[in-house]
XYZ file of C-alpha atoms in Angstrom:
721
model
C 9.378 -45.597 -31.902
C 10.886 -42.622 -30.111
C 9.320 -40.478 -27.428
C 11.133 -37.159 -26.896
C 10.285 -33.765 -25.397
C 10.659 -30.504 -27.353
C 9.957 -26.929 -26.215
C 6.615 -25.351 -26.972
C 6.679 -23.508 -30.264
C 8.693 -26.107 -32.178
C 6.818 -27.188 -35.216
C 7.102 -30.379 -37.232
C 9.857 -28.923 -39.462
C 11.863 -27.908 -36.389
C 11.323 -31.386 -34.987
C 12.740 -33.015 -38.132
C 15.734 -30.651 -38.118
C 16.572 -31.452 -34.516
C 15.968 -35.141 -35.074
C 18.489 -35.134 -37.917
C 21.121 -33.659 -35.622
C 20.779 -36.596 -33.197
C 20.944 -39.141 -35.992
C 17.308 -39.703 -36.769
C 16.956 -39.455 -40.522
C 13.235 -40.182 -40.860
C 10.302 -39.008 -38.753
C 6.782 -39.965 -39.812
C 3.251 -39.741 -38.403
C 4.132 -37.576 -35.420
C 1.776 -37.677 -32.494
C 1.833 -34.533 -30.338
C 0.366 -34.081 -26.855
C 0.928 -31.814 -23.901
C 3.233 -32.844 -21.128
C 2.064 -32.402 -17.550
C 4.048 -29.152 -17.134
C 2.240 -27.546 -20.104
C 5.578 -26.240 -21.458
C 6.775 -29.216 -23.433
C 5.427 -31.279 -26.318
C 5.850 -35.014 -26.087
C 6.337 -36.472 -29.536
C 5.810 -40.118 -30.447
C 7.159 -40.925 -33.891
C 8.596 -43.852 -35.919
C 12.332 -43.394 -36.375
C 15.368 -44.793 -38.194
C 19.055 -44.207 -37.262
C 21.627 -43.092 -39.891
C 24.811 -45.179 -40.419
C 26.889 -42.411 -38.794
C 24.617 -42.449 -35.747
C 24.902 -46.228 -35.512
C 28.726 -46.066 -35.593
C 28.757 -43.352 -32.939
C 26.366 -45.398 -30.766
C 28.556 -48.508 -31.177
C 31.680 -46.562 -30.080
C 29.834 -45.263 -27.027
C 28.574 -48.713 -26.066
C 31.820 -50.629 -26.716
C 33.143 -52.225 -23.490
C 36.356 -50.673 -22.218
C 37.165 -52.732 -19.137
C 36.493 -55.918 -17.130
C 33.490 -54.391 -15.405
C 31.943 -53.516 -18.767
C 32.492 -57.041 -20.078
C 30.912 -58.508 -16.916
C 27.943 -56.177 -17.207
C 27.559 -57.068 -20.880
C 27.610 -60.772 -20.066
C 24.975 -60.358 -17.370
C 22.750 -58.319 -19.693
C 23.171 -60.952 -22.421
C 22.161 -63.720 -20.027
C 19.107 -61.757 -18.874
C 18.092 -61.097 -22.470
C 18.571 -64.747 -23.432
C 16.567 -65.877 -20.444
C 13.724 -63.511 -21.276
C 13.678 -64.459 -24.962
C 13.593 -68.192 -24.129
C 10.527 -67.812 -21.923
C 7.830 -70.170 -23.073
C 10.375 -72.215 -25.041
C 12.925 -73.462 -22.523
C 11.173 -72.397 -19.305
C 7.775 -71.259 -18.027
C 6.099 -73.301 -20.701
C 2.294 -73.200 -20.680
C 0.734 -75.967 -18.593
C -1.426 -77.911 -21.069
C -4.068 -78.716 -18.450
C -4.010 -75.367 -16.629
C -7.595 -74.707 -17.693
C -8.687 -77.637 -15.507
C -7.867 -75.561 -12.425
C -10.731 -73.256 -13.333
C -13.301 -75.848 -14.302
C -16.209 -76.608 -12.001
C -15.887 -80.317 -11.262
C -19.469 -80.643 -10.010
C -20.633 -79.949 -13.555
C -18.173 -82.409 -15.100
C -19.597 -85.336 -13.144
C -23.202 -84.208 -13.361
C -23.794 -85.523 -16.845
C -23.599 -82.122 -18.533
C -21.085 -81.392 -21.217
C -18.525 -78.685 -20.681
C -20.082 -76.487 -23.344
C -23.508 -76.801 -21.788
C -22.125 -76.226 -18.288
C -20.800 -72.779 -19.194
C -24.270 -71.767 -20.437
C -25.917 -72.458 -17.064
C -27.586 -69.371 -15.683
C -26.744 -68.053 -12.231
C -30.196 -66.512 -11.921
C -32.175 -68.889 -9.743
C -35.547 -67.384 -10.708
C -34.707 -67.744 -14.394
C -33.605 -71.339 -13.812
C -36.960 -72.150 -12.204
C -38.737 -70.878 -15.308
C -36.389 -72.594 -17.772
C -36.632 -75.938 -15.959
C -40.403 -75.525 -15.409
C -40.117 -76.117 -11.655
C -42.551 -74.952 -8.979
C -40.328 -75.503 -5.941
C -36.625 -74.949 -5.337
C -34.790 -76.561 -2.423
C -31.652 -74.542 -1.663
C -29.049 -76.350 0.403
C -25.945 -75.255 2.256
C -23.819 -78.079 3.591
C -20.244 -78.784 4.666
C -20.375 -82.552 5.176
C -23.139 -83.435 2.721
C -26.000 -84.091 5.156
C -28.191 -81.186 4.064
C -27.471 -81.976 0.424
C -28.748 -85.502 1.007
C -31.838 -84.138 2.765
C -32.481 -81.797 -0.177
C -32.470 -84.572 -2.765
C -34.553 -86.813 -0.529
C -37.139 -84.103 0.121
C -37.354 -83.250 -3.582
C -38.175 -86.864 -4.423
C -40.825 -87.190 -1.728
C -42.643 -83.947 -2.547
C -42.630 -84.895 -6.213
C -44.024 -88.350 -5.473
C -46.639 -87.212 -2.946
C -47.915 -84.042 -4.615
C -46.838 -84.404 -8.251
C -44.956 -81.107 -8.053
C -41.933 -80.221 -10.172
C -38.893 -79.536 -7.984
C -35.232 -78.665 -8.358
C -32.414 -78.715 -5.809
C -29.904 -75.880 -5.769
C -26.406 -75.560 -4.363
C -26.514 -72.009 -3.000
C -23.083 -71.217 -4.426
C -24.274 -71.995 -7.978
C -26.556 -68.961 -8.085
C -26.348 -65.220 -7.511
C -28.052 -64.624 -4.172
C -29.744 -61.402 -5.267
C -31.658 -63.370 -7.931
C -33.711 -64.860 -5.070
C -35.537 -61.508 -5.019
C -36.999 -62.376 -8.439
C -38.593 -65.681 -7.360
C -42.352 -65.088 -7.819
C -44.876 -65.706 -5.062
C -46.345 -68.578 -7.078
C -43.162 -70.561 -6.338
C -41.867 -71.969 -3.034
C -38.268 -71.767 -1.778
C -37.057 -74.233 0.841
C -33.771 -73.558 2.638
C -31.838 -76.432 4.252
C -28.821 -75.014 6.078
C -26.138 -76.464 8.326
C -23.652 -74.744 10.573
C -19.908 -75.219 10.251
C -17.552 -75.062 13.229
C -18.924 -73.152 16.191
C -21.696 -71.430 14.237
C -20.388 -70.213 10.876
C -22.106 -70.853 7.532
C -20.810 -73.649 5.313
C -18.486 -72.700 2.456
C -21.216 -72.835 -0.168
C -23.562 -70.694 1.976
C -21.116 -67.855 2.678
C -22.086 -65.600 -0.257
C -25.815 -66.023 0.384
C -25.249 -65.489 4.121
C -23.534 -62.145 3.502
C -26.128 -60.993 0.984
C -29.286 -61.866 2.915
C -28.192 -59.769 5.906
C -27.542 -56.734 3.686
C -30.423 -57.041 1.215
C -32.675 -53.941 0.952
C -35.746 -53.734 3.168
C -38.846 -55.022 1.401
C -36.851 -56.768 -1.337
C -38.306 -60.208 -0.561
C -42.013 -59.477 -0.206
C -42.831 -61.921 -3.022
C -40.881 -64.812 -1.507
C -42.664 -67.751 0.119
C -40.282 -69.981 1.997
C -39.668 -72.500 4.747
C -36.400 -73.474 6.427
C -34.726 -76.301 8.298
C -31.396 -76.095 10.126
C -28.862 -78.690 11.159
C -26.956 -77.972 14.373
C -25.543 -79.354 17.596
C -26.566 -78.048 21.020
C -23.104 -78.871 22.378
C -21.938 -75.773 20.521
C -22.662 -72.357 21.965
C -24.273 -71.051 18.769
C -26.691 -73.919 18.218
C -28.356 -73.615 14.785
C -27.198 -70.006 14.485
C -26.999 -70.148 10.688
C -30.664 -70.948 10.053
C -31.753 -68.548 12.821
C -29.865 -65.621 11.265
C -31.121 -66.427 7.761
C -34.757 -66.751 8.843
C -34.598 -63.498 10.782
C -33.107 -61.710 7.762
C -35.720 -63.149 5.384
C -38.583 -62.098 7.647
C -37.178 -58.588 8.102
C -37.121 -58.142 4.333
C -40.732 -59.164 3.877
C -40.536 -62.886 3.048
C -43.469 -65.063 4.130
C -42.761 -68.268 6.096
C -44.969 -71.226 5.246
C -44.348 -72.853 8.650
C -42.065 -72.373 11.681
C -38.368 -73.088 11.209
C -37.295 -76.681 11.904
C -34.108 -77.595 13.749
C -32.090 -80.801 14.110
C -29.909 -81.517 17.135
C -26.993 -83.791 16.357
C -25.949 -83.763 20.028
C -28.944 -85.991 20.766
C -28.307 -88.197 17.755
C -31.751 -87.289 16.392
C -30.848 -85.443 13.194
C -32.711 -87.878 10.952
C -35.703 -88.027 13.288
C -35.917 -84.245 13.624
C -35.868 -83.898 9.848
C -38.647 -86.454 9.443
C -40.843 -84.659 12.000
C -40.321 -81.299 10.266
C -40.945 -82.909 6.901
C -44.315 -84.200 8.140
C -45.219 -80.651 9.213
C -44.166 -79.384 5.781
C -46.390 -81.909 4.020
C -49.309 -80.859 6.210
C -48.681 -77.204 5.299
C -48.530 -78.112 1.613
C -52.001 -79.625 1.912
C -53.534 -76.914 4.078
C -51.797 -73.711 2.912
C -50.919 -74.481 -0.711
C -53.867 -76.777 -1.497
C -51.578 -79.439 -2.908
C -53.475 -82.623 -3.674
C -51.779 -85.746 -2.376
C -51.790 -88.689 -4.728
C -50.545 -92.250 -4.616
C -46.779 -92.284 -4.247
C -44.914 -93.931 -7.080
C -41.162 -94.195 -7.417
C -39.948 -91.850 -10.143
C -36.157 -92.025 -10.303
C -34.076 -88.909 -10.827
C -31.076 -91.085 -11.725
C -30.674 -94.048 -14.040
C -28.175 -96.835 -13.352
C -27.530 -99.030 -16.380
C -25.152 -101.916 -16.960
C -22.766 -101.513 -19.885
C -20.567 -104.549 -20.448
C -18.893 -102.930 -23.442
C -16.812 -100.735 -21.122
C -13.220 -101.717 -20.410
C -11.517 -101.689 -17.011
C -9.561 -98.598 -17.984
C -12.852 -96.717 -18.485
C -14.072 -97.262 -14.915
C -13.755 -95.478 -11.581
C -12.634 -98.187 -9.178
C -12.849 -96.208 -5.938
C -10.510 -93.222 -6.101
C -12.426 -90.628 -4.079
C -14.154 -87.556 -5.357
C -12.178 -84.621 -3.863
C -15.074 -82.173 -4.103
C -16.631 -80.815 -0.950
C -20.348 -80.847 -0.281
C -20.864 -77.748 -2.421
C -19.473 -79.603 -5.426
C -16.191 -77.717 -5.565
C -12.604 -78.480 -4.708
C -12.008 -76.489 -1.533
C -9.142 -74.024 -1.560
C -8.434 -75.142 1.996
C -7.654 -78.710 0.922
C -4.798 -80.337 -0.953
C -5.293 -82.932 -3.702
C -6.103 -86.495 -2.636
C -3.049 -88.697 -2.923
C -1.837 -92.175 -1.932
C 0.409 -91.745 1.104
C 2.440 -94.519 2.794
C 2.146 -95.225 6.515
C 5.775 -95.259 7.647
C 5.160 -96.461 11.208
C 2.299 -97.418 13.504
C 2.061 -98.182 17.207
C -0.541 -98.781 19.884
C -0.916 -96.134 22.605
C -3.250 -98.011 24.984
C -1.934 -100.745 27.216
C -5.144 -102.807 27.306
C -5.888 -105.449 24.652
C -9.620 -104.693 24.376
C -9.300 -100.985 23.540
C -7.155 -99.446 20.834
C -5.612 -96.070 20.112
C -3.177 -95.712 17.218
C -0.281 -93.390 16.544
C 0.349 -93.349 12.797
C 3.226 -91.629 10.972
C 2.657 -90.928 7.286
C 5.336 -90.204 4.704
C 4.893 -87.338 2.224
C 8.299 -87.814 0.582
C 6.820 -89.144 -2.659
C 4.183 -86.398 -2.787
C 6.115 -83.093 -2.904
C 2.942 -81.074 -3.571
C 1.590 -82.049 -0.134
C 2.835 -79.754 2.628
C 1.376 -79.051 6.040
C 1.710 -76.666 8.937
C 1.486 -77.449 12.630
C -2.154 -78.029 13.641
C -3.500 -78.617 10.147
C -5.867 -81.544 9.628
C -5.239 -84.763 7.739
C -8.173 -86.534 6.083
C -8.322 -90.280 5.535
C -10.623 -91.739 2.869
C -11.750 -95.167 4.136
C -13.243 -98.237 2.539
C -16.210 -100.158 3.947
C -15.589 -103.544 5.513
C -15.757 -106.718 3.433
C -18.635 -108.057 5.557
C -20.914 -105.086 4.942
C -20.061 -104.888 1.237
C -20.745 -108.592 0.780
C -23.977 -108.421 2.801
C -25.413 -105.656 0.608
C -24.323 -107.281 -2.653
C -25.955 -110.549 -1.574
C -29.226 -109.073 -0.336
C -29.647 -106.977 -3.507
C -28.918 -109.977 -5.728
C -25.792 -108.391 -7.203
C -23.122 -110.757 -5.860
C -22.505 -112.451 -9.214
C -22.520 -109.133 -11.093
C -20.415 -107.120 -8.701
C -17.796 -106.254 -11.337
C -20.166 -105.560 -14.237
C -19.701 -101.913 -15.316
C -22.558 -99.552 -14.474
C -23.185 -96.049 -15.795
C -24.978 -93.526 -13.583
C -26.714 -90.653 -15.333
C -29.234 -88.002 -14.463
C -32.737 -88.193 -15.926
C -33.648 -84.813 -14.430
C -31.791 -81.691 -15.553
C -31.926 -80.322 -11.994
C -30.264 -83.403 -10.455
C -26.506 -83.879 -10.415
C -24.681 -87.189 -10.274
C -22.615 -87.348 -7.067
C -20.853 -90.634 -7.773
C -17.906 -90.907 -10.198
C -19.187 -92.786 -13.214
C -18.863 -95.297 -14.838
C -18.029 -97.682 -11.981
C -19.053 -101.093 -10.621
C -21.445 -102.203 -7.828
C -18.471 -103.463 -5.816
C -16.684 -100.103 -5.977
C -19.952 -98.269 -5.352
C -20.594 -100.078 -2.066
C -16.983 -100.264 -0.913
C -15.739 -96.738 -1.637
C -18.536 -94.379 -2.657
C -21.567 -94.929 -0.369
C -21.987 -94.903 3.428
C -23.507 -98.372 3.570
C -22.867 -98.817 7.307
C -24.995 -95.849 8.397
C -28.258 -96.443 10.321
C -31.372 -96.590 8.167
C -33.866 -93.727 8.315
C -37.171 -94.369 10.083
C -39.221 -93.782 6.944
C -37.481 -96.764 5.365
C -38.358 -99.136 8.218
C -39.870 -102.462 7.277
C -42.462 -102.479 10.044
C -45.344 -100.021 9.921
C -45.250 -99.584 13.683
C -41.637 -98.519 13.599
C -42.182 -96.294 10.593
C -44.891 -94.325 12.381
C -43.499 -94.251 15.916
C -40.387 -92.152 16.529
C -39.752 -93.452 20.045
C -40.173 -97.086 19.044
C -37.842 -96.711 16.099
C -35.204 -94.916 18.186
C -35.311 -97.761 20.697
C -35.077 -100.290 17.858
C -31.950 -98.620 16.489
C -30.276 -98.477 19.904
C -30.699 -102.215 20.289
C -29.793 -103.236 16.760
C -27.909 -100.485 14.857
C -29.574 -101.513 11.624
C -27.994 -100.437 8.369
C -29.553 -101.087 4.980
C -28.105 -104.544 4.408
C -29.100 -105.792 7.867
C -32.572 -104.251 7.554
C -33.303 -105.992 4.272
C -32.096 -109.283 5.741
C -34.389 -108.846 8.755
C -37.371 -107.913 6.603
C -37.235 -110.952 4.312
C -34.710 -113.541 5.578
C -32.983 -115.791 3.027
C -34.314 -113.819 0.042
C -32.915 -111.192 -2.263
C -34.305 -107.794 -3.202
C -33.640 -107.986 -6.937
C -36.539 -105.635 -7.726
C -35.141 -102.813 -5.586
C -33.631 -100.401 -8.152
C -29.960 -99.648 -7.713
C -30.776 -96.061 -8.683
C -32.833 -95.744 -5.474
C -29.835 -96.763 -3.414
C -27.614 -94.195 -5.138
C -30.258 -91.494 -4.680
C -30.942 -92.118 -1.002
C -27.633 -93.186 0.530
C -25.095 -90.551 1.532
C -21.768 -90.430 -0.270
C -18.846 -91.660 1.800
C -16.940 -88.804 3.428
C -13.324 -88.518 4.595
C -12.610 -88.497 8.333
C -10.480 -85.614 9.593
C -7.786 -85.942 12.256
C -5.798 -83.181 13.945
C -2.146 -83.629 13.017
C -0.152 -84.486 16.134
C 3.313 -83.649 14.780
C 5.152 -80.367 14.266
C 5.850 -79.265 10.711
C 9.081 -77.692 11.983
C 10.408 -80.942 13.457
C 8.827 -83.363 10.996
C 7.977 -81.526 7.764
C 7.551 -84.623 5.590
C 6.117 -87.050 8.144
C 2.847 -85.865 9.690
C 1.349 -88.061 12.397
C -2.229 -88.612 13.552
C -3.722 -90.086 16.717
C -6.705 -92.367 16.135
C -9.091 -93.719 18.781
C -10.566 -96.940 17.389
C -14.339 -96.878 17.860
C -16.117 -100.172 18.570
C -19.032 -99.529 20.917
C -21.410 -102.118 22.319
C -25.064 -101.939 21.368
C -27.207 -101.452 24.523
C -28.856 -104.631 25.764
C -26.555 -106.669 23.529
C -22.940 -106.294 24.620
C -21.814 -108.936 22.128
C -22.963 -106.794 19.225
C -20.593 -103.962 18.312
C -20.892 -100.831 16.219
C -17.580 -100.363 14.452
C -16.296 -96.951 13.408
C -15.648 -97.049 9.664
C -12.315 -95.243 9.320
C -10.720 -96.049 12.670
C -11.238 -99.785 12.213
C -10.023 -99.580 8.623
C -6.816 -97.990 9.948
C -6.520 -100.591 12.721
C -6.718 -103.398 10.152
C -4.086 -101.636 8.062
C -1.793 -101.154 11.076
C -2.086 -104.805 12.094
C -1.397 -105.979 8.556
C 1.625 -103.686 8.395
C 2.932 -105.122 11.648
C 2.574 -108.697 10.443
C 1.444 -109.297 6.877
C 1.081 -113.028 7.513
C -0.848 -113.274 10.768
C -1.676 -109.660 11.616
C -5.452 -109.445 11.719
C -8.027 -107.041 13.050
C -8.757 -107.909 16.724
C -12.501 -108.030 15.995
C -12.102 -110.118 12.859
C -13.027 -107.332 10.441
C -11.424 -107.484 7.009
C -10.922 -104.798 4.371
C -9.533 -104.772 0.865
C -6.295 -103.074 1.894
C -4.644 -102.850 -1.576
C -7.325 -100.248 -2.336
C -8.833 -99.108 -5.642
C -7.050 -100.801 -8.555
C -4.431 -101.962 -5.986
C -3.167 -98.368 -5.823
C -2.581 -98.650 -2.052
C -0.458 -101.788 -2.038
C 2.362 -101.709 0.478
C 0.476 -100.051 3.331
C -0.789 -96.774 1.878
C -3.913 -94.701 2.445
C -5.761 -92.152 0.349
C -5.429 -88.846 2.160
C -5.428 -85.099 1.795
C -4.508 -82.128 3.979
C -6.781 -79.322 5.129
C -5.726 -75.933 6.454
C -6.774 -75.081 9.985
C -7.571 -71.839 11.794
C -6.228 -73.399 14.997
C -2.774 -71.802 15.057
C -0.031 -70.870 17.508
C 0.226 -67.186 18.399
C 2.842 -65.326 16.368
C 4.886 -64.551 19.485
C 6.526 -67.628 20.985
C 6.663 -65.747 24.284
C 2.839 -65.732 24.579
C 1.584 -67.984 27.393
C -0.629 -70.915 26.397
C -3.448 -72.696 28.194
C -4.276 -76.019 26.528
C -7.287 -78.143 27.496
C -7.820 -81.648 26.144
C -9.199 -85.073 26.890
C -8.220 -88.353 25.252
C -7.064 -87.992 21.662
C -7.775 -84.259 21.894
C -4.200 -84.137 23.133
C -2.950 -84.685 19.557
C -2.453 -81.075 18.361
C -0.988 -79.982 21.709
C 1.687 -82.639 21.385
C 2.826 -80.790 18.264
C 2.583 -77.327 19.854
C 4.667 -78.286 22.878
C 7.320 -80.055 20.798
C 7.605 -77.022 18.538
C 8.106 -74.669 21.464
C 10.740 -76.969 22.919
C 12.625 -76.657 19.639
C 12.370 -72.873 19.800
C 13.749 -72.914 23.340
C 16.661 -75.093 22.293
C 17.705 -72.579 19.622
C 17.695 -69.779 22.137
C 14.236 -68.302 21.700
C 12.251 -67.076 24.680
C 9.021 -69.086 25.043
C 5.954 -68.400 27.135
C 4.670 -70.455 30.018
C 2.345 -73.328 29.106
C -0.276 -75.243 31.077
C -1.658 -78.490 29.679
C -4.877 -79.584 31.383
C -5.465 -83.165 30.354
C -7.997 -85.813 31.283
C -8.649 -89.411 30.312
C -10.923 -92.246 31.381
C -8.358 -94.379 33.220
C -4.971 -92.677 33.824
C -3.205 -96.001 34.303
C -4.383 -97.294 30.913
C -5.424 -94.363 28.726
C -2.796 -91.710 29.409
C -1.449 -91.491 25.870
C 2.056 -90.125 25.197
C 2.796 -90.217 28.951
C 6.547 -90.882 28.684
C 6.881 -88.356 25.891
C 5.078 -85.645 27.861
C 7.198 -86.344 30.932
C 10.353 -85.918 28.829
C 9.031 -82.651 27.399
C 8.192 -81.399 30.871
C 11.676 -82.270 32.090
C 13.300 -80.424 29.181
C 11.076 -77.353 29.330
C 11.267 -76.968 33.104
C 9.008 -74.229 34.464
C 7.785 -73.389 30.949
C 5.421 -76.403 30.952
C 3.115 -77.724 33.618
C 0.792 -80.676 33.115
C -2.204 -80.919 35.416
C -5.095 -83.353 35.516
C -7.470 -81.127 37.477
C -8.618 -77.572 36.864
C -6.271 -75.196 38.621
C -8.501 -72.115 38.354
C -6.055 -69.716 39.991
C -3.285 -70.554 37.526
C -5.649 -70.287 34.583
C -6.963 -66.867 35.622
C -3.420 -65.605 36.283
C -2.177 -66.643 32.840
C -5.229 -65.175 31.117
C -4.506 -61.853 32.796
C -0.910 -62.117 31.588
C -2.121 -62.420 28.000
C -2.391 -66.195 27.583
C -4.109 -67.799 24.593
C -6.591 -70.575 25.409
C -6.723 -73.654 23.155
C -9.282 -76.445 23.487
C -9.275 -79.679 21.514
C -11.973 -82.256 22.252
C -15.679 -82.779 21.812
C -17.835 -79.680 21.551
C -19.680 -80.539 24.769
C -16.464 -80.555 26.758
C -15.333 -77.290 25.181
C -18.602 -75.682 26.182
C -18.257 -76.840 29.789
C -14.680 -75.533 29.911
C -15.895 -72.150 28.717
C -18.587 -72.088 31.407
C -16.108 -73.029 34.133
C -13.571 -70.402 33.082
C -16.352 -67.821 32.837
C -17.553 -68.585 36.372
C -14.013 -68.367 37.693
C -13.433 -65.006 35.987
C -16.693 -63.572 37.317
C -15.916 -64.737 40.838
C -12.322 -63.471 40.778
C -13.177 -60.094 39.249
C -16.541 -59.578 40.901
C -18.348 -59.324 37.568
C -22.009 -59.982 36.921
C -23.238 -62.332 34.173
C -23.558 -59.560 31.585
C -20.041 -58.279 32.201
C -18.702 -61.816 32.108
C -20.371 -62.482 28.742
C -18.989 -59.228 27.320
C -15.483 -60.227 28.413
C -15.865 -63.690 26.861
C -17.017 -62.271 23.500
C -14.188 -59.733 23.415
C -11.646 -62.437 24.314
C -12.783 -64.547 21.365
C -12.881 -61.626 18.932
C -9.202 -61.051 19.645
C -8.443 -64.661 18.680
C -7.317 -65.447 22.220
C -9.759 -68.378 22.618
C -9.555 -71.085 19.934
C -11.274 -74.436 19.621
C -10.642 -77.500 17.482
C -13.735 -79.513 18.365
C -16.133 -82.034 16.904
C -19.546 -83.571 17.492
C-alpha cells in the first residue's frame, strides 16, 4: 500500500502515469481524500514495483562503507528481535488471566462462568435472590463483615425474613437508589486509619456524598459504625454516610449505632444496637418474632475420598476483608528469619528484633517505612482444647468440604481442608466469646456482669464449652456454626524497622511479646497470638534442642504441609503512606514510645547514609519514651552511635522540649508519630496548646492551623488501636 500526495486536478489517469515514472506498474482501487491544506489529494492504493525499480532501489540501498554496514547490522538485529516477539521473548503468560479474576468468587462456591454473570445492581440482586433485607458491609480487618453475617443469621432466625449480605464493592453504588421502600438496607461500616473509609467502601463513600438531592426518598435504612475514640475522627465514616443518606431523603429506622474499640466494648456495643434494631423490627416493621431455630448458611461435610494433595492445609487466604487481593499488598510467601535477638534485658518481658531474608523471593520488595505482615498459627493448647471439646480429636485430619447453602453467602475459608487446619490456621479460636453465646442466662442478659466475667477469665470458645459442661464433649454442635460465627484469622502488621537503602533484601521488624495478666488472677495470662508465635520460633531458632517458649506455649513451627521448615514465616508486604519527605534537608520531628521507635530507626539510619555520601540532611529530633529506661530502652547503643555520627543533626530527648518543637515546625519540619492512637492524639493536643500559647492564637485559629498542617502532609501518623 502506498500513500502519496498529488496536486489538485490530477485525475486517476494522471496518477497512473506518474506512478509508472516512479516504478509503480500497477495501481488499483484508489482511495482519494482531501489533505488538510485543501490543495493536495492523498491517495491510498495497492502497488507493485517493476524489476527496474527494484534494481534501482537495491543500488540506492547498497552499503558503501563501515558505517552503512554497522547501521544495516543494527537494523537487522532490531527486525529480528521484533519478529521473534512472542516466540523467543515476551511470550504470553499462560495464567495472566488469573490476575483479573475476583478471588472472592472463586472460593465462594460459584463457578467462574456463573461469577461473571453476577449483577452489580443491588436492587436487582434483591429481587433475583428473593430477599427482603440487605446488609451492606464495609470493612478493612473483617470485623464488620463478621457482624454482617451474624446479624443476617439472627434476623432470619428470629423473624423468618430473607436476608443477603453485600460487600459494598461488589455493587454499583447508584443502584442503591432503586431499592424499593418495601425493603430494608442495613449499613455496617468501619473506619480505616484516622477516619478514612475502608477499601471496599471507597466507591460508595464518594458516590453517596455526590448523589442528587431526593434520590433516596424510597430507601429505608439503619446503620452501625465501628470506630475508636482514641482517634480524632471517631466513627467519622458512619457519621458522614448517615448525614448524606438523610440529606438525600432516606428514612432511618432507628438512630445510628456506634462501637468504641478504645474501651474494648466493640462486641458489647454491637449487641446493644442489635437489640434496639430487633425492637424496631417489631414495632416499626411489624415483624413477628418466632421461635429461633438454627438454619445454617454453610454446610460442612466430611469427604474421605479426597487426597492430601486436594486439601488446603493452612496456607493463608491473601484476600482482604472486601474479598479482593489488595493492590497495596504483595503476595504471601514463605520467608526465612535470618537472625533474631532479644531487646529487653529482663527475663519476664520480651521484645524481639527479627531480620527476615527476601533473597529467595525476588518478587518481594519494600521501601523504608512499609509494613510487614506475619500470618500466625494458633497455639497447640488452644487447637487441642477445641478439637477435644467438640469431639473431633480423632477425626482432626479427615477432609471436610465447606460449601454455601445460600446463594447470598460466600465461603470465607479455603476449602476443602481439615478440622486441624481450620482451627490452627483459618479461625481466630483464641478470641473472647461474645456475650450472646454465654452459657449462663445471667451473663447473657447483663452487659456489666459479662464484661466483668471476661476481665477475670478471658474466655474463648474452647474454655467456655469446658466451663459449661466439664468432662463432656459437644458433638451435637455443628461445625458449620463455628465456621459461620468465628472470625477468620488475620495477619498482624508490623512497621519495618530497617532501611530499604541499607538493607534492601533483609527487612527487620520489632515485636513486643504480649502476655498480660488477667485481673484478679495474676497467674492466668492472655497471650498475644502472633507475638508469642514469633517468640516460640525465635527460641527454637536459637536452640532447636532445648529452646522453648518461656511460658511453655508450643506451636507447630514447620507450618502448613511443613512449608516453613527451617525457621520460616508466612508473610507479605504492604505499602505505607508514612514516608520521608522528598527533600533530605527537611527537618524531622519524630515521636514514639516503646516499639513505636521501629520506623524511626530506619529513617535515621537512612539519613545517616545520605550524610555519609555528602548529602545535606535536615535536623532531627527524636522524642522517645518507655516504661523503664533502664530495662526497656530498645536500640539504646545503636541510637547513641547514630547520634555520635550525626552530631548536631540528631537529638534524642525523653521529655517534651516544646520550644525546640515549635522552632523546627516554623522552619518547615515534618512531624511523624508512631505509637498507639491515644498517644498520638495527646501529642497533637500538646503541640496545639504550645502553638496557641507561643503565637497567641485562639482555639479556632489553632484548629485551622492544625488542619492546614495535615493537609500539606506535614503531620503523619503510623498508629494502631
